[in-house]
Amino acid sequence: MKNTCTVAIAILIGLISNTLPCAAQYAMTNVYGRDHILLNGKWNAVIDPYKHGHKILIYNDRPLKGKTDFKEYAWEGGLRLNVPSDWNSQQAELNYYEGTIWYARHFNVNKEFKGNLFLHFGAVNYRCTVYLNGVAVGSHEGGFTPFQIDITDKVSAGNNFLVVEANNTRSADAIPALHYDWWNYGGITRDVMLIRTPKVFIDNYFIQLDKEHSDLIRAEVKLSEKLAGKSITVEIPELRLKEQLLTDANGKAIATFKAKKLIRWSPKNPKLYQVRVSSGEDSVEEQIGFRNIQVEGTQIMLNGEPFFYKGISFHEEIASRKGRAYSQEDALLLLTEAKELGVNVIRLAHYPQNEYIIRQAEKMGILLWEEIPIWQGIDFTNEQTFEKAKNMYAEMVMRDRNRCALSFWGIANETAVSDVRNRFLKRIIEHCKSMDTTRLITAAFDNMKFNAETNTFELIDPLPAYLDFVSINKYMGWYMPWPTQPAKVHWNVAIDKPLVFSEFGCEAQYGQSGDPSIPGSWSEDYQEQLYRDNLAMFSQVPNLAGISPWILFDFRSPRRLHPVNQGCWNKKGLISDGGYRKKAWYVIRDYYNKH
Ligand code: GCU
């Protein structure tokens, strides 16, 4: 009989380890360029609205003990869900579901594997705990950024049982918080993979053009271990570059080197170079582009030339499937439509979208604005919420900072002025700049005040002082009637900085015709006229640096409750939920062709 005390301690450790999972880690750079296998496909699933599963589900199907034993649960024979994919679009009864769903699958590990083994999740919305062979090995909060869990010492040779407890319940201290204007798609919404690395591997690297110079490449590489004096090689064969770096006591190496005859990435020529980073047994490579993005006065400058921001936004959603976009094919569908409109920038609203979209946009020469969902109603008084925001930013920047298409970090969307909000966002800006100074930082404002005497919009807000350029969300002719002729509406906002109209537009039912002067017609004719009116207003803005209609596609939102004109869809799209271009689409396409 085992010593009772030993057994008790083992049970206690088991219980503690099951209840206090460690937070997951930032993902290593360029996971798709690593030695990996995808764990995508059909997983077993259990819908668990009362979160009852903790007691029973994290273990594999235990065998029955004798004829009187029985079980009230089983993984086999029940619900099967696709991974990656939101759960809402897979089962009718899950369309509105907010709660816990358990996922499970097996995977095998060969006994001889050497090095490290990591579980990597592209995203799980909104929070999750990961269990391996009945033990909690990691947890994560944030529905749109990747994370990894080192399972090197936790995995068994042969068969392993992986369980993910996913929960998408909204909460006031979360990011986003309780009320947002998009669908709350829950679950394992992006790729899951097993990544194998050597014992000492290249954990992360940041290789971009120096902010001010057109021929100076800056490389920062960090090993997984704090080992000094280790040699790292950065190669760009097409530029005949092969640089040797040495790590410091933190296992980190930084170098800058001249790149002769470098062709800078741009929408007209989205030039990418094969870059290889190697050290010891590890070597990772990918395509990286090099460009300069700066501000000069009221101009955004790309590669030293004035750049007019011809933008659009879209959510990470495929309307025909009523679900989250997650694949290479989905990325191509969304981006091809954006390219047809003639855009050169896409604002990935309102959260970091999947890596296929980022990398595909880069290949197509489209600049990107990326943001975390600090979207209205955030609890800026809550220090834990601040830590969540910091973590989400870090996960986003660490994933995408080698993507030259990524040109703008959005700090917040439509937040009201307050001391706590100002402090919270200033700290986020500092945090963002501590990780990456090569991009421009902006935020979207909707708190402008209209001065009826001068027909002028003004913005009384301390935040613009900390931004590279200012973005305005204003729905003239929709949430606010025109106070005068559109061309006579003036803007006196951040006039020493570039100004981008990051959201404007209105809803329209595809195929519905009506009086172009009546918003309540929900007609394409009204939407078309509203776009023409907004363009007339923009022509008067002295520091106009760009425009970006809201939004490319009609999208789903539980807030849009008009039974006839919305039906839980926000119909501001230039393209309908059925995939048809509305009249306003052509107004913007012609405007972009002329600018
Ligand atoms: C806001 C917000 C969007 C929202 C839009 C709208 O500006 O940023 O997320 O969908 O307005 O009201 O349609």
XYZ file of C-alpha atoms and ligand atoms in Angstrom:
608
model
C 0.000 0.000 0.000
C 1.608 3.299 -1.027
C 2.379 5.736 1.751
C -0.933 7.597 2.182
C 0.917 10.875 2.597
C 2.689 10.475 -0.779
C -0.581 9.741 -2.548
C -2.233 12.749 -0.883
C 0.599 15.047 -2.010
C 0.391 13.670 -5.551
C -3.361 14.327 -5.638
C -2.855 17.836 -4.233
C -0.197 18.632 -6.873
C -2.492 17.183 -9.502
C -5.387 19.348 -8.320
C -3.281 22.506 -8.065
C -1.725 21.935 -11.463
C -5.211 21.407 -12.842
C -6.557 24.598 -11.369
C -3.645 27.008 -11.875
C -2.569 26.643 -15.520
C 0.414 28.791 -16.433
C -0.205 31.609 -18.875
C 0.782 30.704 -22.415
C 3.860 32.308 -23.999
C 4.259 34.741 -26.899
C 4.485 32.753 -30.109
C 7.882 32.300 -31.755
C 8.402 34.253 -34.990
C 7.260 32.764 -38.309
C 5.567 29.558 -37.132
C 4.653 28.557 -40.708
C 8.363 28.562 -41.539
C 9.140 26.064 -38.761
C 9.139 22.260 -38.561
C 5.411 21.845 -37.827
C 2.354 19.699 -38.351
C -1.183 21.070 -38.360
C -3.656 19.621 -35.851
C -6.581 20.931 -37.923
C -9.627 18.814 -38.766
C -12.623 17.396 -36.875
C -12.248 17.442 -33.099
C -14.627 15.891 -30.573
C -16.622 18.555 -28.731
C -18.941 18.891 -25.752
C -21.227 21.926 -25.251
C -21.037 22.788 -21.544
C -23.150 25.866 -20.637
C -22.953 25.092 -16.904
C -19.130 24.597 -17.035
C -19.685 21.178 -15.495
C -16.919 19.608 -17.533
C -14.062 20.461 -15.188
C -14.792 17.407 -13.128
C -14.954 14.875 -15.913
C -13.962 15.946 -19.375
C -10.285 16.703 -19.138
C -9.410 13.043 -18.827
C -9.573 10.630 -21.677
C -12.456 8.158 -21.729
C -11.553 6.184 -18.643
C -12.391 2.441 -18.907
C -15.354 1.253 -16.834
C -14.377 -0.471 -13.590
C -16.500 -3.599 -13.367
C -20.198 -4.163 -14.135
C -21.595 -1.629 -11.652
C -19.461 1.245 -12.973
C -20.951 3.669 -15.522
C -20.194 7.052 -17.060
C -22.489 10.021 -17.779
C -20.179 11.386 -20.440
C -18.050 10.262 -23.357
C -15.950 12.049 -25.926
C -16.622 9.572 -28.719
C -19.991 9.466 -30.494
C -20.894 13.070 -29.745
C -20.551 16.452 -31.426
C -17.669 16.924 -33.862
C -16.473 20.452 -34.697
C -14.121 21.680 -37.417
C -10.877 23.257 -36.262
C -10.141 25.965 -37.304
C -13.564 27.544 -37.455
C -15.906 29.402 -35.147
C -18.558 27.131 -33.598
C -21.481 29.505 -34.330
C -21.501 28.741 -38.064
C -21.218 24.976 -37.605
C -24.396 24.187 -35.694
C -27.699 26.134 -35.770
C -28.047 25.867 -32.005
C -24.612 27.463 -31.592
C -25.385 30.573 -33.664
C -25.839 32.778 -30.585
C -24.042 30.502 -28.106
C -21.941 32.231 -25.459
C -20.328 29.878 -22.991
C -17.933 26.942 -22.760
C -17.287 24.300 -25.358
C -14.733 21.554 -24.767
C -12.664 20.290 -27.688
C -10.565 17.111 -27.679
C -8.347 15.095 -29.973
C -5.425 12.683 -29.818
C -2.011 13.105 -31.407
C 1.053 10.912 -31.563
C 4.657 11.782 -30.805
C 7.452 9.540 -31.979
C 9.612 8.275 -29.177
C 12.911 9.350 -30.745
C 12.094 13.046 -31.191
C 14.846 15.350 -29.981
C 14.636 19.066 -29.119
C 11.570 20.990 -28.004
C 7.886 20.530 -28.771
C 5.348 23.378 -28.711
C 1.592 23.589 -29.117
C 0.684 26.711 -31.120
C -2.786 28.250 -31.430
C -3.437 30.977 -34.029
C -6.331 32.190 -31.885
C -9.055 30.936 -29.531
C -11.958 33.322 -28.872
C -12.154 34.483 -26.190
C -10.346 32.650 -23.363
C -9.147 29.065 -22.987
C -7.349 26.502 -20.874
C -5.357 23.728 -22.536
C -4.994 20.277 -20.946
C -2.588 17.551 -22.027
C -3.146 14.005 -20.760
C -5.370 15.325 -17.954
C -3.028 18.119 -16.787
C -3.583 21.868 -17.357
C -0.556 23.058 -19.371
C -1.539 26.610 -20.315
C -4.218 29.265 -20.467
C -4.767 32.336 -22.619
C -7.095 35.340 -22.798
C -7.667 37.294 -26.014
C -9.614 36.154 -29.038
C -7.406 37.375 -31.892
C -3.720 36.772 -31.134
C -1.530 33.650 -31.181
C 0.051 31.864 -28.262
C 2.234 28.817 -27.684
C 2.720 26.260 -24.904
C 5.995 24.398 -24.364
C 4.979 20.753 -23.939
C 8.495 19.272 -24.273
C 8.478 17.860 -20.745
C 4.728 17.198 -20.631
C 4.181 15.115 -23.732
C 4.245 11.311 -23.659
C 5.969 9.166 -26.245
C 3.196 7.721 -28.423
C -0.436 8.742 -27.935
C -1.380 12.053 -26.243
C -4.811 13.392 -25.345
C -5.296 17.116 -25.956
C -8.281 19.011 -24.501
C -9.115 22.706 -25.018
C -11.698 24.408 -22.835
C -12.857 27.454 -24.862
C -15.192 30.162 -23.589
C -16.471 33.214 -25.484
C -18.571 34.850 -22.760
C -18.222 38.643 -22.930
C -17.154 40.519 -19.788
C -16.808 44.158 -18.701
C -13.079 43.816 -17.934
C -12.267 42.166 -21.291
C -10.986 43.560 -24.598
C -13.418 43.945 -26.339
C -15.860 44.462 -23.487
C -19.593 43.810 -23.394
C -21.134 45.641 -26.371
C -19.455 45.554 -29.756
C -20.725 45.781 -33.297
C -19.631 42.416 -34.678
C -20.549 38.772 -34.126
C -19.108 37.021 -31.093
C -17.713 34.010 -32.968
C -16.410 31.550 -30.378
C -13.981 28.679 -30.413
C -10.686 27.582 -31.933
C -10.957 29.993 -34.829
C -7.468 29.635 -36.372
C -4.854 26.943 -37.117
C -3.518 24.693 -34.347
C -0.086 23.181 -34.821
C 2.675 21.154 -33.178
C 6.047 22.830 -33.679
C 9.352 21.054 -33.174
C 12.582 23.032 -32.622
C 16.166 22.186 -31.691
C 17.017 22.452 -27.981
C 18.382 25.976 -28.576
C 16.405 27.713 -31.307
C 15.787 31.123 -32.855
C 12.878 32.378 -30.746
C 12.192 35.686 -32.469
C 13.645 38.148 -34.943
C 12.789 41.591 -36.273
C 14.298 42.456 -39.666
C 13.141 45.717 -41.214
C 14.445 48.807 -42.957
C 15.673 51.510 -40.565
C 12.894 54.083 -40.139
C 14.908 56.971 -41.557
C 17.215 55.319 -44.111
C 16.394 53.698 -47.456
C 19.374 51.363 -47.522
C 20.019 50.436 -43.895
C 18.568 47.133 -42.672
C 18.252 46.591 -38.921
C 18.230 42.997 -37.647
C 17.394 41.972 -34.082
C 17.523 38.231 -33.334
C 16.908 36.460 -30.010
C 17.701 32.856 -29.121
C 15.491 30.757 -26.877
C 18.237 30.644 -24.240
C 20.263 33.419 -22.597
C 23.537 32.324 -24.186
C 26.290 34.866 -24.903
C 28.741 34.653 -27.777
C 26.570 32.480 -30.003
C 26.909 33.108 -33.740
C 23.824 34.090 -35.737
C 23.776 34.466 -39.518
C 21.316 36.688 -41.396
C 21.299 36.104 -45.154
C 19.515 37.926 -47.980
C 20.963 36.110 -51.040
C 19.416 38.404 -53.678
C 21.191 41.370 -52.045
C 24.392 39.363 -51.647
C 24.152 39.913 -47.885
C 25.451 37.424 -45.317
C 25.907 39.059 -41.926
C 27.393 37.412 -38.821
C 26.029 38.534 -35.422
C 27.080 37.525 -31.900
C 24.611 37.191 -29.032
C 24.888 39.093 -25.751
C 24.275 37.678 -22.263
C 20.523 37.623 -22.997
C 20.967 35.556 -26.127
C 20.113 38.598 -28.239
C 22.015 40.079 -31.198
C 21.390 43.397 -32.975
C 23.093 44.678 -36.130
C 22.494 47.156 -38.926
C 23.943 46.708 -42.382
C 23.873 48.511 -45.703
C 21.787 47.022 -48.479
C 22.971 48.123 -51.912
C 20.471 48.174 -54.795
C 17.583 47.433 -52.444
C 14.151 47.664 -54.115
C 11.742 49.029 -51.543
C 8.308 47.379 -51.226
C 5.340 49.424 -52.464
C 1.803 48.927 -53.837
C 3.166 49.351 -57.358
C 6.015 46.877 -56.719
C 5.425 44.658 -53.646
C 8.996 43.371 -53.736
C 9.826 40.686 -51.175
C 13.245 39.145 -50.462
C 14.050 35.638 -49.198
C 15.609 36.119 -45.763
C 17.294 33.283 -43.839
C 18.188 33.440 -40.140
C 20.350 30.620 -38.778
C 22.167 29.737 -35.595
C 23.545 26.382 -34.445
C 21.089 23.637 -35.449
C 18.244 26.085 -36.209
C 17.460 27.860 -39.454
C 14.280 29.745 -40.363
C 13.428 31.634 -43.522
C 10.638 33.651 -45.064
C 9.927 36.454 -47.515
C 10.413 39.932 -46.061
C 9.885 43.338 -47.703
C 11.580 46.610 -46.913
C 9.975 50.057 -47.032
C 10.000 53.424 -45.244
C 6.795 54.876 -43.801
C 6.939 58.328 -42.204
C 5.039 61.558 -41.689
C 6.197 64.900 -43.037
C 3.923 67.750 -41.958
C 0.415 66.759 -43.036
C 1.630 64.109 -45.477
C 2.021 60.379 -44.989
C 5.202 59.448 -46.855
C 5.883 55.990 -48.315
C 9.485 55.484 -49.434
C 9.974 59.249 -49.355
C 6.998 59.987 -51.631
C 3.629 61.514 -50.592
C 1.128 58.675 -50.082
C -2.656 59.191 -50.289
C -4.417 56.621 -48.093
C -7.103 54.984 -50.297
C -8.569 52.693 -47.713
C -11.298 50.280 -46.799
C -12.098 48.158 -43.742
C -13.379 44.652 -43.378
C -14.167 42.268 -40.531
C -12.618 38.786 -40.505
C -15.832 37.218 -41.765
C -17.124 35.346 -44.805
C -20.713 36.574 -45.231
C -21.848 33.618 -47.360
C -20.750 31.190 -44.623
C -21.873 33.472 -41.783
C -18.597 32.659 -40.133
C -15.085 33.773 -39.275
C -12.563 33.827 -42.097
C -9.646 31.530 -41.285
C -8.037 30.077 -44.422
C -5.797 31.098 -47.307
C -8.837 30.857 -49.617
C -10.851 33.154 -47.328
C -7.979 35.645 -47.310
C -7.842 35.671 -51.090
C -11.618 36.232 -51.359
C -11.588 39.245 -49.005
C -8.424 40.802 -50.424
C -9.331 40.316 -54.088
C -12.544 42.290 -53.559
C -10.585 45.027 -51.775
C -8.042 45.163 -54.604
C -10.860 45.462 -57.190
C -12.067 48.586 -55.364
C -8.640 50.147 -55.988
C -7.507 50.401 -52.346
C -3.901 50.732 -51.188
C -4.675 50.339 -47.452
C -6.917 47.977 -45.488
C -7.853 48.626 -41.884
C -8.272 45.166 -40.372
C -11.230 46.017 -38.138
C -11.283 45.853 -35.156
C -8.829 43.166 -34.069
C -5.683 41.391 -35.338
C -6.849 39.168 -38.190
C -5.348 35.831 -39.233
C -1.845 35.586 -40.612
C -3.000 34.410 -44.067
C -4.668 37.812 -44.572
C -1.586 39.736 -43.449
C 0.843 37.779 -45.639
C -1.476 37.773 -48.675
C -2.060 41.540 -48.425
C 1.711 41.993 -48.393
C 2.077 39.952 -51.593
C -0.666 42.083 -53.199
C 1.001 45.374 -52.242
C -1.695 46.523 -49.796
C -0.655 48.464 -46.688
C -2.330 47.432 -43.429
C -3.672 49.129 -40.303
C -3.897 46.682 -37.430
C -5.430 47.190 -33.967
C -6.542 45.351 -30.878
C -10.261 45.691 -30.014
C -10.069 48.692 -27.679
C -13.514 49.530 -29.000
C -15.822 51.861 -27.002
C -16.863 50.744 -23.471
C -13.436 49.549 -22.232
C -12.891 49.605 -18.437
C -9.934 52.011 -18.412
C -9.977 52.058 -14.582
C -9.028 48.375 -14.417
C -5.285 47.595 -14.187
C -5.930 43.984 -15.211
C -7.650 45.238 -18.367
C -4.555 47.336 -19.056
C -2.344 44.248 -18.687
C -4.601 42.393 -21.110
C -4.295 45.228 -23.638
C -0.509 45.274 -23.254
C -0.328 41.523 -23.755
C -2.585 41.574 -26.821
C -0.507 44.348 -28.369
C 2.706 42.460 -27.695
C 1.301 39.257 -29.207
C 0.150 41.194 -32.292
C 3.405 43.109 -32.756
C 5.556 40.018 -32.140
C 3.584 38.123 -34.786
C 3.474 40.801 -37.486
C 6.400 43.205 -37.028
C 8.334 41.598 -39.930
C 5.448 42.323 -42.281
C 6.372 45.475 -44.216
C 2.737 45.801 -45.380
C 1.894 46.517 -41.763
C 2.291 50.301 -41.672
C -0.112 51.593 -39.037
C -0.883 50.519 -35.485
C -4.335 51.630 -34.314
C -4.424 52.361 -30.607
C -8.154 52.743 -29.958
C -11.535 53.136 -31.629
C -14.007 55.776 -30.430
C -13.026 56.204 -26.798
C -14.335 59.118 -24.721
C -11.912 61.605 -23.142
C -11.200 60.966 -19.454
C -8.108 61.052 -17.269
C -8.091 57.239 -16.932
C -8.568 56.735 -20.675
C -5.814 59.234 -21.497
C -3.391 57.555 -19.078
C -4.321 54.035 -20.254
C -3.831 54.860 -23.939
C -0.632 56.869 -23.419
C 0.861 53.838 -21.658
C -0.283 51.612 -24.542
C 1.371 53.967 -27.058
C 4.617 53.870 -25.049
C 4.380 50.069 -24.899
C 3.796 49.841 -28.644
C 6.734 52.167 -29.385
C 8.975 50.173 -27.049
C 8.449 47.177 -29.341
C 8.419 48.850 -32.736
C 9.303 52.375 -33.813
C 9.109 51.685 -37.541
C 5.367 52.168 -37.958
C 2.965 55.079 -37.613
C 0.597 55.179 -34.676
C -2.973 56.438 -34.940
C -6.371 56.182 -33.252
C -9.939 56.620 -34.510
C -11.998 59.417 -32.920
C -15.725 60.100 -32.997
C -15.865 62.738 -30.228
C -15.546 65.804 -32.456
C -17.691 68.860 -31.620
C -19.536 70.829 -34.338
C -19.374 74.628 -34.167
C -22.616 75.750 -35.847
C -21.446 79.356 -36.133
C -18.466 78.414 -38.281
C -19.820 75.111 -39.649
C -16.606 73.555 -38.364
C -15.782 70.303 -36.597
C -13.180 70.518 -33.857
C -11.613 67.875 -31.617
C -10.856 68.721 -28.004
C -8.807 65.692 -26.970
C -5.216 65.367 -25.628
C -4.590 62.039 -27.393
C -3.778 63.326 -30.922
C -0.615 64.939 -29.556
C 0.836 61.439 -29.073
C -0.136 60.126 -32.510
C 1.622 60.281 -35.875
C -1.670 60.961 -37.640
C -5.313 61.301 -36.595
C -8.246 59.237 -37.876
C -11.878 60.328 -37.854
C -15.029 58.189 -37.755
C -17.944 60.422 -38.825
C -21.265 59.324 -40.270
C -22.466 62.570 -41.832
C -25.940 62.071 -43.309
C -26.581 58.980 -41.200
C -26.108 59.299 -37.444
C -25.997 63.091 -37.919
C -27.913 65.065 -40.614
C -25.941 67.459 -42.799
C -25.926 70.835 -40.990
C -25.257 72.645 -44.274
C -24.114 71.901 -47.825
C -21.490 69.121 -47.615
C -18.801 71.210 -49.301
C -19.399 73.936 -46.692
C -18.688 71.661 -43.713
C -15.196 72.444 -42.436
C -12.711 70.481 -40.372
C -10.285 72.083 -37.966
C -8.820 68.887 -36.492
C -5.107 68.200 -35.881
C -4.316 70.549 -38.747
C -0.569 70.096 -38.214
C -0.894 66.337 -38.823
C -2.228 64.068 -41.582
C -5.987 63.468 -41.208
C -7.626 60.242 -42.436
C -11.390 59.671 -42.461
C -11.262 56.073 -41.182
C -15.029 55.504 -41.135
C -17.971 57.061 -42.959
C -21.006 55.741 -44.829
C -24.506 54.436 -44.168
C -26.651 51.347 -44.457
C -28.398 50.316 -47.668
C -30.321 47.257 -48.733
C -28.885 45.837 -51.946
C -31.411 46.209 -54.791
C -33.545 48.683 -52.849
C -34.184 51.904 -54.742
C -35.516 55.041 -53.116
C -35.368 58.804 -52.709
C -31.665 59.774 -52.554
C -32.526 62.506 -50.036
C -34.219 60.234 -47.486
C -31.980 58.145 -45.160
C -34.981 56.108 -44.076
C -35.265 54.692 -47.593
C -32.349 52.335 -46.752
C -31.775 52.520 -50.478
C -28.727 52.176 -52.653
C -29.631 55.586 -54.137
C -29.400 57.233 -50.721
C -26.096 55.483 -49.945
C -24.696 56.513 -53.343
C -25.645 60.166 -52.777
C -24.278 60.102 -49.219
C -20.918 58.930 -50.572
C -20.855 61.725 -53.150
C -21.703 64.242 -50.419
C -18.910 62.962 -48.171
C -16.376 63.197 -51.007
C -17.475 66.810 -51.533
C -16.863 67.491 -47.835
C -13.450 65.761 -47.855
C -12.323 67.983 -50.745
C -12.397 70.938 -48.315
C -10.251 69.318 -45.593
C -6.880 71.101 -45.548
C -4.879 68.224 -44.061
C -6.730 65.358 -45.794
C -4.315 62.415 -46.093
C -6.807 59.705 -46.910
C -10.274 58.182 -46.699
C -11.626 54.768 -45.786
C -15.355 53.966 -46.143
C -17.019 51.836 -43.507
C -17.081 49.034 -44.744
C -16.384 46.691 -47.665
C -18.855 43.918 -46.797
C -22.191 43.859 -44.953
C -21.378 42.079 -41.690
C -23.200 40.327 -38.854
C -23.958 42.109 -35.593
C -26.384 41.235 -32.764
C -26.935 44.996 -32.357
C -28.575 45.507 -35.736
C -32.153 44.615 -34.879
C -34.348 46.211 -37.567
C -36.321 43.110 -38.675
C -36.642 44.124 -42.326
C -33.596 46.248 -43.107
C -30.997 44.537 -40.903
C -31.942 41.174 -39.376
C -28.738 41.201 -37.312
C -26.661 42.442 -40.227
C -24.937 45.819 -40.381
C -25.724 46.849 -43.967
C -23.093 49.603 -44.391
C -21.158 47.372 -46.769
C -20.297 48.488 -50.283
C -20.919 44.811 -51.027
C -24.083 43.103 -49.810
C -24.279 40.003 -47.625
C -25.146 38.192 -50.848
C -21.894 39.328 -52.444
C -23.300 42.023 -54.778
C -21.716 45.453 -55.280
C -23.984 48.362 -54.353
C -24.034 51.667 -56.311
C -21.770 53.366 -53.758
C -19.056 50.809 -54.567
C -18.658 52.411 -57.988
C -18.457 55.927 -56.496
C -15.430 54.904 -54.418
C -13.858 52.806 -57.194
C -13.986 55.844 -59.546
C -12.623 58.171 -56.815
C -9.697 55.804 -56.118
C -8.957 55.405 -59.813
C -8.637 59.194 -60.092
C -6.388 59.670 -57.018
C -18.484 52.772 -35.377
C -17.587 51.588 -35.156
C -17.865 50.438 -36.097
C -19.358 50.296 -36.272
C -19.827 51.523 -37.006
C -21.341 51.518 -37.292
O -17.781 53.834 -35.888
O -16.200 51.905 -35.243
O -17.296 49.269 -35.528
O -19.675 49.119 -36.997
O -19.585 52.688 -36.222
O -22.056 52.163 -36.534
O -21.725 50.839 -38.226
